Amino acid sequence: MKRNTVRFATIMGAGTALVAGVSLWGCGGGSDSNTGGLPAGKATRAQVVRGRYLVTAVGDCTGCHGGNNNPGDPNWLAGYSATNNPTGTFQIGPFKTNAAKITQDTATGIGSWSSQDIFNALRNGKDPQGSFLCPPMPWTTFRNMTDSDIWSLVAYLQSIKPVSNAVTPSQGPPGAGGK
């Protein structure tokens, strides 16, 4: 009887160790891992691909920021423009909000923003200066995304080509920035 108990305990211990090992192995490594990706370093291809999916199929970013949901559009995410994206302007009460340009252009877009700045804008709705993003930017929805998905959005936004387009600043409520 004692030998059966020892054998049972040994088998159970080995089984528990095996399950724990497989569980830990499944949590790291592999192509979907964030190892080496944002925020610690350069974005991974998997992050950029996931970010593109989130921008085009989930977030409908082009609905406001322009580009007709076609990454090949020369005005892809270039923000409000009277000629290229006239639907990117919104009247919210007494305030007029123009969709910002979210390409990597450093003069007129988010090219000078750090990865953390973009993450903070999506999670907390604030630009690098601490001003709130103007409505109707749905950051209150984005804030409920996983960190991994927000970092994927950051990775994608940082991968797209810069487009020069000086968007007219928004006339949002007090405390809101021009983006």
XYZ file of N, CA, C and O in Angstrom:
716
model
N 0.815 -1.194 0.000
C 0.000 0.000 0.000
C 0.860 1.260 0.000
O 0.550 2.206 -0.705
N 1.927 1.227 0.774
C 2.791 2.385 0.866
C 3.469 2.659 -0.476
O 3.626 3.800 -0.878
N 3.895 1.574 -1.198
C 4.527 1.756 -2.498
C 3.569 2.391 -3.503
O 3.960 3.224 -4.314
N 2.301 2.023 -3.464
C 1.311 2.608 -4.376
C 1.126 4.094 -4.091
O 0.948 4.885 -5.008
N 1.152 4.483 -2.839
C 1.002 5.886 -2.457
C 2.195 6.698 -2.949
O 2.044 7.793 -3.480
N 3.385 6.170 -2.786
C 4.591 6.853 -3.243
C 4.572 6.970 -4.757
O 4.885 8.028 -5.326
N 4.203 5.893 -5.447
C 4.137 5.916 -6.904
C 3.097 6.944 -7.372
O 3.346 7.718 -8.296
N 1.941 6.987 -6.731
C 0.889 7.936 -7.071
C 1.389 9.371 -6.869
O 1.205 10.231 -7.725
N 2.048 9.617 -5.753
C 2.569 10.955 -5.455
C 3.629 11.359 -6.482
O 3.674 12.511 -6.928
N 4.473 10.423 -6.871
C 5.512 10.701 -7.854
C 4.894 11.047 -9.212
O 5.281 12.011 -9.871
N 3.919 10.250 -9.620
C 3.243 10.495 -10.898
C 2.519 11.837 -10.863
O 2.598 12.624 -11.812
N 1.826 12.139 -9.775
C 1.091 13.404 -9.658
C 2.064 14.589 -9.659
O 1.810 15.610 -10.293
N 3.172 14.443 -8.962
C 4.169 15.519 -8.934
C 4.758 15.765 -10.310
O 4.909 16.911 -10.752
N 5.107 14.685 -11.007
C 5.667 14.818 -12.355
C 4.632 15.417 -13.307
O 4.948 16.270 -14.139
N 3.388 14.986 -13.172
C 2.317 15.523 -14.021
C 2.103 17.004 -13.769
O 1.940 17.789 -14.704
N 2.111 17.398 -12.507
C 1.941 18.814 -12.164
C 3.091 19.634 -12.724
O 2.887 20.716 -13.286
N 4.310 19.146 -12.591
C 5.482 19.854 -13.115
C 5.389 19.979 -14.639
O 5.717 21.017 -15.208
N 4.944 18.922 -15.305
C 4.814 18.952 -16.756
C 3.783 19.991 -17.198
O 4.027 20.795 -18.098
N 2.619 20.005 -16.542
C 1.569 20.968 -16.877
C 2.059 22.389 -16.629
O 1.866 23.286 -17.453
N 2.724 22.614 -15.509
C 3.246 23.951 -15.203
C 4.278 24.371 -16.237
O 4.274 25.514 -16.708
N 5.163 23.449 -16.615
C 6.186 23.763 -17.614
C 5.592 24.109 -18.957
O 5.993 25.074 -19.603
N 4.627 23.334 -19.406
C 3.968 23.598 -20.689
C 3.225 24.929 -20.625
O 3.255 25.713 -21.578
N 2.585 25.213 -19.506
C 1.863 26.476 -19.361
C 2.811 27.655 -19.454
O 2.531 28.644 -20.126
N 3.945 27.588 -18.762
C 4.904 28.682 -18.814
C 5.523 28.807 -20.193
O 5.734 29.907 -20.691
N 5.800 27.690 -20.849
C 6.376 27.719 -22.182
C 5.417 28.407 -23.144
O 5.821 29.174 -23.998
N 4.121 28.168 -22.996
C 3.120 28.760 -23.880
C 2.948 30.246 -23.681
O 2.431 30.941 -24.531
N 3.415 30.773 -22.541
C 3.245 32.196 -22.263
C 4.352 33.056 -22.853
O 4.250 34.265 -22.881
N 5.417 32.478 -23.299
C 6.519 33.274 -23.825
C 6.982 32.713 -25.146
O 6.618 31.621 -25.556
N 7.815 33.489 -25.819
C 8.394 33.028 -27.074
C 7.372 32.947 -28.183
O 6.232 33.345 -28.039
N 7.792 32.433 -29.312
C 6.882 32.310 -30.450
C 6.758 33.617 -31.202
O 7.170 34.671 -30.745
N 6.130 33.574 -32.355
C 6.044 34.755 -33.205
C 5.054 35.785 -32.691
O 5.114 36.937 -33.086
N 4.139 35.398 -31.812
C 3.179 36.361 -31.304
C 3.661 37.050 -30.041
O 2.970 37.866 -29.473
N 4.842 36.731 -29.592
C 5.368 37.305 -28.368
C 5.733 38.767 -28.589
O 6.106 39.190 -29.665
N 5.677 39.560 -27.530
C 6.032 40.960 -27.576
C 7.523 41.144 -27.309
O 8.004 42.246 -27.227
N 8.274 40.053 -27.162
C 9.692 40.137 -26.894
C 10.372 40.903 -28.018
O 10.253 40.549 -29.180
N 11.089 41.954 -27.652
C 11.788 42.754 -28.641
C 10.912 43.777 -29.329
O 11.413 44.605 -30.064
N 9.627 43.736 -29.099
C 8.729 44.706 -29.717
C 8.524 45.895 -28.811
O 9.125 46.013 -27.752
N 7.689 46.808 -29.243
C 7.385 47.971 -28.429
C 6.907 47.523 -27.056
O 6.283 46.492 -26.951
N 7.099 48.239 -26.017
C 7.794 49.514 -25.894
C 9.303 49.405 -25.730
O 9.999 50.410 -25.707
N 9.827 48.228 -25.600
C 11.248 48.061 -25.304
C 12.158 48.294 -26.500
O 13.331 48.567 -26.335
N 11.640 48.164 -27.694
C 12.504 48.294 -28.864
C 11.693 48.504 -30.110
O 10.616 49.093 -30.067
N 12.212 47.997 -31.214
C 11.511 48.132 -32.489
C 10.284 47.233 -32.517
O 10.237 46.190 -31.891
N 9.317 47.661 -33.282
C 8.084 46.891 -33.437
C 8.365 45.587 -34.174
O 9.248 45.522 -35.029
N 7.589 44.586 -33.853
C 7.686 43.323 -34.567
C 6.734 43.357 -35.761
O 5.791 44.145 -35.798
N 6.988 42.509 -36.726
C 6.094 42.410 -37.883
C 4.690 42.035 -37.436
O 3.714 42.574 -37.944
N 4.587 41.139 -36.475
C 3.271 40.721 -35.977
C 2.513 41.906 -35.389
O 1.301 42.027 -35.569
N 3.210 42.801 -34.703
C 2.547 43.982 -34.141
C 2.043 44.910 -35.243
O 0.932 45.429 -35.163
N 2.863 45.128 -36.254
C 2.465 46.014 -37.356
C 1.251 45.441 -38.085
O 0.291 46.162 -38.381
N 1.268 44.150 -38.352
C 0.149 43.496 -39.041
C -1.116 43.593 -38.189
O -2.195 43.932 -38.694
N -0.996 43.320 -36.903
C -2.157 43.416 -36.004
C -2.653 44.869 -35.944
O -3.848 45.127 -35.977
N -1.730 45.815 -35.873
C -2.110 47.226 -35.835
C -2.847 47.662 -37.079
O -3.834 48.398 -37.010
N -2.388 47.197 -38.249
C -3.079 47.532 -39.501
C -4.503 46.991 -39.478
O -5.443 47.674 -39.889
N -4.665 45.765 -38.999
C -5.998 45.184 -38.880
C -6.869 46.037 -37.954
O -8.018 46.340 -38.268
N -6.328 46.448 -36.823
C -7.105 47.244 -35.867
C -7.476 48.606 -36.453
O -8.584 49.097 -36.237
N -6.560 49.226 -37.197
C -6.833 50.525 -37.813
C -7.910 50.407 -38.885
O -8.821 51.222 -38.963
N -7.825 49.378 -39.717
C -8.728 49.276 -40.861
C -10.039 48.566 -40.562
O -11.087 48.993 -41.024
N -9.999 47.498 -39.798
C -11.198 46.673 -39.625
C -11.930 46.899 -38.311
O -13.120 46.637 -38.224
N -11.238 47.375 -37.312
C -11.870 47.518 -35.994
C -12.087 48.977 -35.630
O -13.183 49.393 -35.290
N -11.028 49.772 -35.706
C -11.088 51.153 -35.236
C -11.741 52.130 -36.187
O -12.139 53.208 -35.789
N -11.849 51.782 -37.464
C -12.388 52.677 -38.493
C -11.717 54.050 -38.421
O -12.363 55.079 -38.514
N -10.407 54.054 -38.249
C -9.658 55.306 -38.126
C -9.820 56.196 -39.357
O -9.825 57.417 -39.252
N -9.982 55.570 -40.535
C -10.120 56.363 -41.749
C -11.459 57.080 -41.828
O -11.595 58.028 -42.588
N -12.416 56.657 -41.031
C -13.706 57.337 -41.011
C -13.567 58.806 -40.658
O -14.348 59.634 -41.112
N -12.570 59.136 -39.876
C -12.308 60.529 -39.494
C -10.989 61.043 -40.069
O -10.924 62.154 -40.573
N -9.936 60.228 -39.982
C -8.590 60.688 -40.330
C -8.287 60.591 -41.818
O -7.250 61.076 -42.263
N -9.168 59.970 -42.608
C -9.055 59.971 -44.062
C -8.284 58.807 -44.639
O -7.536 58.118 -43.963
N -8.516 58.581 -45.919
C -7.820 57.549 -46.663
C -8.724 56.491 -47.248
O -8.260 55.531 -47.836
N -10.029 56.644 -47.102
C -11.000 55.733 -47.722
C -10.748 54.260 -47.392
O -10.990 53.393 -48.209
N -10.214 53.997 -46.229
C -9.904 52.633 -45.772
C -9.028 51.883 -46.766
O -9.143 50.684 -46.938
N -8.150 52.639 -47.429
C -7.244 52.073 -48.410
C -5.831 52.568 -48.094
O -5.501 53.718 -48.382
N -4.984 51.711 -47.494
C -3.631 52.149 -47.150
C -2.818 52.666 -48.338
O -1.832 53.362 -48.150
N -3.239 52.380 -49.563
C -2.561 52.902 -50.742
C -2.981 54.324 -51.098
O -2.367 54.963 -51.958
N -4.021 54.833 -50.453
C -4.493 56.190 -50.712
C -3.387 57.186 -50.351
O -2.789 57.081 -49.281
N -3.092 58.161 -51.228
C -2.021 59.113 -50.926
C -2.313 59.983 -49.699
O -1.403 60.590 -49.142
N -3.558 60.033 -49.263
C -3.924 60.813 -48.083
C -4.282 59.919 -46.896
O -5.065 60.291 -46.035
N -3.695 58.722 -46.874
C -3.942 57.738 -45.816
C -3.656 58.351 -44.449
O -2.539 58.755 -44.145
N -4.698 58.491 -43.646
C -4.639 58.994 -42.273
C -4.036 60.395 -42.172
O -3.431 60.755 -41.164
N -4.220 61.192 -43.241
C -3.638 62.531 -43.306
C -4.480 63.595 -42.623
O -4.132 64.770 -42.647
N -5.586 63.233 -42.015
C -6.394 64.208 -41.278
C -7.320 65.018 -42.161
O -7.421 64.806 -43.369
N -7.978 65.982 -41.521
C -8.937 66.828 -42.219
C -8.258 67.630 -43.321
O -7.166 68.160 -43.159
N -8.939 67.724 -44.436
C -8.527 68.566 -45.553
C -9.795 68.934 -46.302
O -10.623 68.062 -46.590
N -9.953 70.206 -46.598
C -11.155 70.650 -47.311
C -11.289 69.960 -48.659
O -12.398 69.724 -49.128
N -10.160 69.585 -49.279
C -10.228 68.954 -50.591
C -10.103 67.433 -50.537
O -10.768 66.748 -51.300
N -9.264 66.891 -49.655
C -9.010 65.449 -49.641
C -9.772 64.677 -48.572
O -9.907 63.464 -48.674
N -10.229 65.334 -47.531
C -10.979 64.659 -46.475
C -11.967 65.637 -45.837
O -11.861 65.971 -44.660
N -12.938 66.102 -46.616
C -13.876 67.091 -46.076
C -14.785 66.543 -44.979
O -15.358 67.313 -44.214
N -14.895 65.211 -44.866
C -15.745 64.650 -43.812
C -15.001 64.577 -42.474
O -15.578 64.181 -41.477
N -13.742 64.987 -42.435
C -12.950 64.932 -41.212
C -13.105 66.135 -40.312
O -12.238 66.446 -39.504
N -14.216 66.839 -40.443
C -14.488 67.975 -39.567
C -15.844 67.766 -38.897
O -16.766 67.212 -39.502
N -15.947 68.177 -37.650
C -17.144 67.896 -36.854
C -17.554 69.121 -36.064
O -16.712 69.788 -35.468
N -18.838 69.384 -36.056
C -19.390 70.456 -35.230
C -19.967 69.800 -33.989
O -20.924 69.030 -34.062
N -19.386 70.074 -32.845
C -19.839 69.493 -31.575
C -20.238 70.644 -30.678
O -19.384 71.329 -30.104
N -21.542 70.888 -30.625
C -22.020 72.064 -29.896
C -21.431 73.307 -30.545
O -21.434 73.440 -31.762
N -20.859 74.189 -29.737
C -20.279 75.410 -30.304
C -18.859 75.218 -30.847
O -18.260 76.158 -31.333
N -18.336 74.007 -30.773
C -16.947 73.772 -31.127
C -16.809 73.031 -32.458
O -17.608 72.157 -32.769
N -15.773 73.396 -33.200
C -15.475 72.727 -34.454
C -14.192 71.921 -34.255
O -13.168 72.455 -33.847
N -14.270 70.624 -34.543
C -13.131 69.730 -34.380
C -12.719 69.198 -35.744
O -13.564 68.742 -36.513
N -11.429 69.255 -36.017
C -10.883 68.713 -37.260
C -10.030 67.498 -36.921
O -9.191 67.548 -36.020
N -10.249 66.416 -37.655
C -9.478 65.186 -37.418
C -8.002 65.450 -37.674
O -7.615 66.017 -38.698
N -7.173 65.036 -36.724
C -5.729 65.237 -36.811
C -5.110 64.307 -37.837
O -5.680 63.284 -38.203
N -3.922 64.663 -38.259
C -3.137 63.816 -39.135
C -2.323 62.886 -38.247
O -1.621 63.323 -37.344
N -2.457 61.589 -38.485
C -1.767 60.623 -37.638
C -0.725 59.828 -38.422
O -0.518 58.650 -38.188
N -0.051 60.539 -39.351
C 1.064 59.913 -40.066
C 2.369 60.345 -39.408
O 2.381 61.175 -38.498
N 3.466 59.841 -39.900
C 4.774 60.082 -39.309
C 5.439 61.382 -39.741
O 6.624 61.581 -39.477
N 4.717 62.282 -40.376
C 5.279 63.576 -40.721
C 5.597 64.328 -39.426
O 4.724 64.493 -38.574
N 6.848 64.771 -39.276
C 7.231 65.428 -38.017
C 6.730 66.859 -37.929
O 6.511 67.365 -36.830
N 6.521 67.519 -39.044
C 6.075 68.910 -39.012
C 4.574 69.034 -38.770
O 4.123 69.959 -38.082
N 3.778 68.121 -39.348
C 2.326 68.291 -39.256
C 1.596 67.066 -38.709
O 0.372 67.050 -38.683
N 2.334 66.059 -38.288
C 1.703 64.829 -37.804
C 2.252 64.396 -36.462
O 2.653 65.222 -35.646
N 2.292 63.090 -36.262
C 2.749 62.548 -34.978
C 4.155 61.956 -35.090
O 4.574 61.174 -34.241
N 4.903 62.358 -36.108
C 6.247 61.839 -36.312
C 7.219 62.171 -35.197
O 8.206 61.478 -35.006
N 6.966 63.226 -34.456
C 7.855 63.585 -33.347
C 7.396 62.980 -32.022
O 8.069 63.141 -31.007
N 6.254 62.306 -32.032
C 5.749 61.677 -30.812
C 6.509 60.376 -30.560
O 6.788 59.620 -31.490
N 6.791 60.109 -29.310
C 7.412 58.828 -28.955
C 6.342 57.736 -28.979
O 5.136 58.023 -29.010
N 6.799 56.510 -28.938
C 5.860 55.381 -28.862
C 4.958 55.540 -27.641
O 3.754 55.303 -27.711
N 5.550 55.953 -26.529
C 4.767 56.129 -25.303
C 3.748 57.257 -25.448
O 2.640 57.163 -24.928
N 4.106 58.342 -26.173
C 3.163 59.444 -26.413
C 1.921 58.944 -27.151
O 0.794 59.299 -26.805
N 2.135 58.128 -28.184
C 1.012 57.606 -28.963
C 0.186 56.657 -28.100
O -1.049 56.723 -28.089
N 0.857 55.799 -27.348
C 0.159 54.890 -26.437
C -0.704 55.693 -25.459
O -1.884 55.387 -25.253
N -0.125 56.741 -24.865
C -0.858 57.568 -23.902
C -2.054 58.269 -24.533
O -3.103 58.419 -23.897
N -1.901 58.702 -25.781
C -3.022 59.357 -26.468
C -4.190 58.383 -26.621
O -5.349 58.748 -26.399
N -3.866 57.144 -26.999
C -4.931 56.153 -27.178
C -5.504 55.677 -25.850
O -6.709 55.441 -25.738
N -4.680 55.521 -24.855
C -5.145 55.010 -23.554
C -5.791 56.098 -22.700
O -6.814 55.890 -22.055
N -5.177 57.304 -22.688
C -5.628 58.356 -21.767
C -6.259 59.556 -22.447
O -6.753 60.454 -21.780
N -6.204 59.606 -23.775
C -6.825 60.708 -24.494
C -6.096 62.030 -24.349
O -6.707 63.085 -24.433
N -4.768 61.985 -24.137
C -4.006 63.223 -23.989
C -2.819 63.237 -24.947
O -2.173 62.223 -25.168
N -2.552 64.435 -25.481
C -1.384 64.594 -26.346
C -0.141 64.756 -25.478
O -0.243 64.810 -24.248
N 1.050 64.838 -26.092
C 2.271 64.937 -25.294
C 2.334 66.179 -24.389
O 3.054 66.176 -23.389
N 1.583 67.212 -24.722
C 1.559 68.412 -23.886
C 0.565 68.294 -22.736
O 0.451 69.194 -21.911
N -0.181 67.206 -22.689
C -1.144 66.986 -21.613
C -2.546 67.488 -21.895
O -3.419 67.412 -21.038
N -2.782 67.993 -23.106
C -4.124 68.454 -23.475
C -4.949 67.259 -23.923
O -4.431 66.336 -24.564
N -6.238 67.293 -23.604
C -7.129 66.218 -24.031
C -7.337 66.272 -25.534
O -7.381 67.351 -26.121
N -7.460 65.096 -26.147
C -7.793 65.023 -27.557
C -9.247 65.434 -27.711
O -10.093 65.074 -26.895
N -9.515 66.183 -28.758
C -10.868 66.693 -28.965
C -11.841 65.580 -29.313
O -11.487 64.617 -29.990
N -13.088 65.744 -28.872
C -14.129 64.839 -29.348
C -14.271 65.058 -30.857
O -14.005 66.153 -31.319
N -14.630 64.077 -31.586
C -15.172 62.776 -31.248
C -14.132 61.656 -31.156
O -14.491 60.488 -31.253
N -12.834 61.980 -30.955
C -11.810 60.939 -30.839
C -12.250 59.941 -29.773
O -12.424 60.309 -28.609
N -12.433 58.669 -30.140
C -13.013 57.686 -29.213
C -11.983 57.041 -28.271
O -11.974 55.834 -28.077
N -11.133 57.850 -27.674
C -10.112 57.268 -26.795
C -10.730 56.547 -25.605
O -10.119 55.628 -25.060
N -11.943 56.901 -25.229
C -12.585 56.180 -24.123
C -12.906 54.744 -24.512
O -13.047 53.888 -23.642
N -12.997 54.475 -25.792
C -13.155 53.101 -26.270
C -11.794 52.421 -26.370
O -11.630 51.292 -25.933
N -10.823 53.137 -26.928
C -9.480 52.570 -27.061
C -8.882 52.220 -25.704
O -8.127 51.271 -25.584
N -9.201 52.978 -24.687
C -8.605 52.741 -23.369
C -8.963 51.368 -22.818
O -8.311 50.871 -21.923
N -10.015 50.755 -23.358
C -10.419 49.424 -22.906
C -9.750 48.299 -23.690
O -9.979 47.132 -23.400
N -8.932 48.649 -24.669
C -8.193 47.632 -25.419
C -7.058 47.104 -24.540
O -6.618 47.774 -23.603
N -6.575 45.949 -24.890
C -5.431 45.402 -24.165
C -4.191 46.237 -24.477
O -4.127 46.901 -25.524
N -3.221 46.208 -23.587
C -1.953 46.887 -23.845
C -1.349 46.391 -25.146
O -0.832 47.184 -25.943
N -1.407 45.101 -25.365
C -0.844 44.503 -26.570
C -1.475 45.091 -27.834
O -0.775 45.401 -28.797
N -2.790 45.262 -27.835
C -3.457 45.833 -29.002
C -3.100 47.308 -29.185
O -2.906 47.772 -30.312
N -3.006 48.045 -28.096
C -2.629 49.459 -28.228
C -1.201 49.569 -28.749
O -0.910 50.383 -29.625
N -0.291 48.727 -28.251
C 1.076 48.752 -28.770
C 1.101 48.361 -30.243
O 1.913 48.876 -31.018
N 0.200 47.481 -30.662
C 0.115 47.126 -32.081
C -0.346 48.318 -32.907
O 0.172 48.559 -34.010
N -1.290 49.082 -32.392
C -1.712 50.310 -33.082
C -0.537 51.269 -33.198
O -0.304 51.869 -34.257
N 0.210 51.432 -32.114
C 1.390 52.298 -32.125
C 2.370 51.818 -33.193
O 2.869 52.615 -33.999
N 2.645 50.526 -33.200
C 3.592 49.960 -34.167
C 3.156 50.261 -35.589
O 3.966 50.661 -36.435
N 1.874 50.093 -35.873
C 1.394 50.340 -37.230
C 1.478 51.826 -37.569
O 1.965 52.197 -38.642
N 1.008 52.686 -36.681
C 1.030 54.117 -36.963
C 2.455 54.611 -37.203
O 2.678 55.505 -38.021
N 3.409 54.018 -36.517
C 4.802 54.426 -36.716
C 5.408 53.816 -37.980
O 6.491 54.215 -38.381
N 4.709 52.899 -38.614
C 5.247 52.257 -39.816
C 4.762 52.900 -41.110
O 5.313 52.620 -42.168
N 3.747 53.740 -41.040
C 3.181 54.285 -42.279
C 3.961 55.519 -42.737
O 4.614 56.196 -41.945
N 3.849 55.788 -44.013
C 4.615 56.892 -44.599
C 4.078 58.241 -44.125
O 2.874 58.414 -43.893
N 4.978 59.204 -43.995
C 4.539 60.547 -43.624
C 3.808 61.225 -44.777
O 4.147 61.031 -45.937
N 2.804 61.976 -44.440
C 2.070 62.780 -45.421
C 2.014 64.189 -44.847
O 1.633 64.384 -43.692
N 2.403 65.164 -45.642
C 2.387 66.552 -45.190
C 0.988 67.135 -45.403
O 0.494 67.158 -46.524
N 0.371 67.552 -44.334
C -0.953 68.162 -44.398
C -1.163 68.949 -43.107
O -1.361 68.363 -42.050
N -1.091 70.247 -43.200
C -1.292 71.091 -42.021
C -2.791 71.207 -41.755
O -3.495 71.973 -42.401
N -3.267 70.420 -40.789
C -4.685 70.435 -40.425
C -4.973 71.703 -39.633
O -4.224 72.061 -38.721
N -6.067 72.381 -40.001
C -6.490 73.541 -39.236
C -6.764 73.111 -37.803
O -7.489 72.129 -37.583
N -6.163 73.791 -36.819
C -6.392 73.378 -35.420
C -7.871 73.370 -35.049
O -8.646 74.202 -35.527
N -8.217 72.435 -34.213
C -9.593 72.342 -33.726
C -9.894 73.478 -32.772
O -8.998 74.010 -32.127
N -11.156 73.835 -32.695
C -11.607 74.837 -31.743
C -12.419 74.116 -30.686
O -13.608 74.357 -30.516
N -11.742 73.163 -30.033
C -12.406 72.309 -29.058
C -12.680 73.007 -27.752
O -12.339 74.173 -27.567
N -13.270 72.286 -26.831
C -13.559 72.847 -25.530
C -12.274 73.215 -24.788
O -11.205 72.713 -25.133
N -12.343 74.088 -23.801
C -11.160 74.462 -23.030
C -10.446 73.222 -22.499
O -11.075 72.282 -22.038
N -9.113 73.219 -22.622
C -8.314 72.101 -22.155
C -8.046 71.074 -23.225
O -7.263 70.165 -23.029
N -8.715 71.214 -24.371
C -8.497 70.261 -25.459
C -7.436 70.829 -26.388
O -7.389 72.029 -26.635
N -6.586 69.950 -26.870
C -5.550 70.375 -27.802
C -6.097 70.482 -29.203
O -7.274 70.255 -29.458
N -5.220 70.814 -30.114
C -5.614 70.955 -31.505
C -5.586 69.649 -32.263
O -5.733 69.636 -33.451
N -5.354 68.551 -31.582
C -5.264 67.265 -32.272
C -6.451 66.417 -31.940
O -7.077 66.504 -30.970
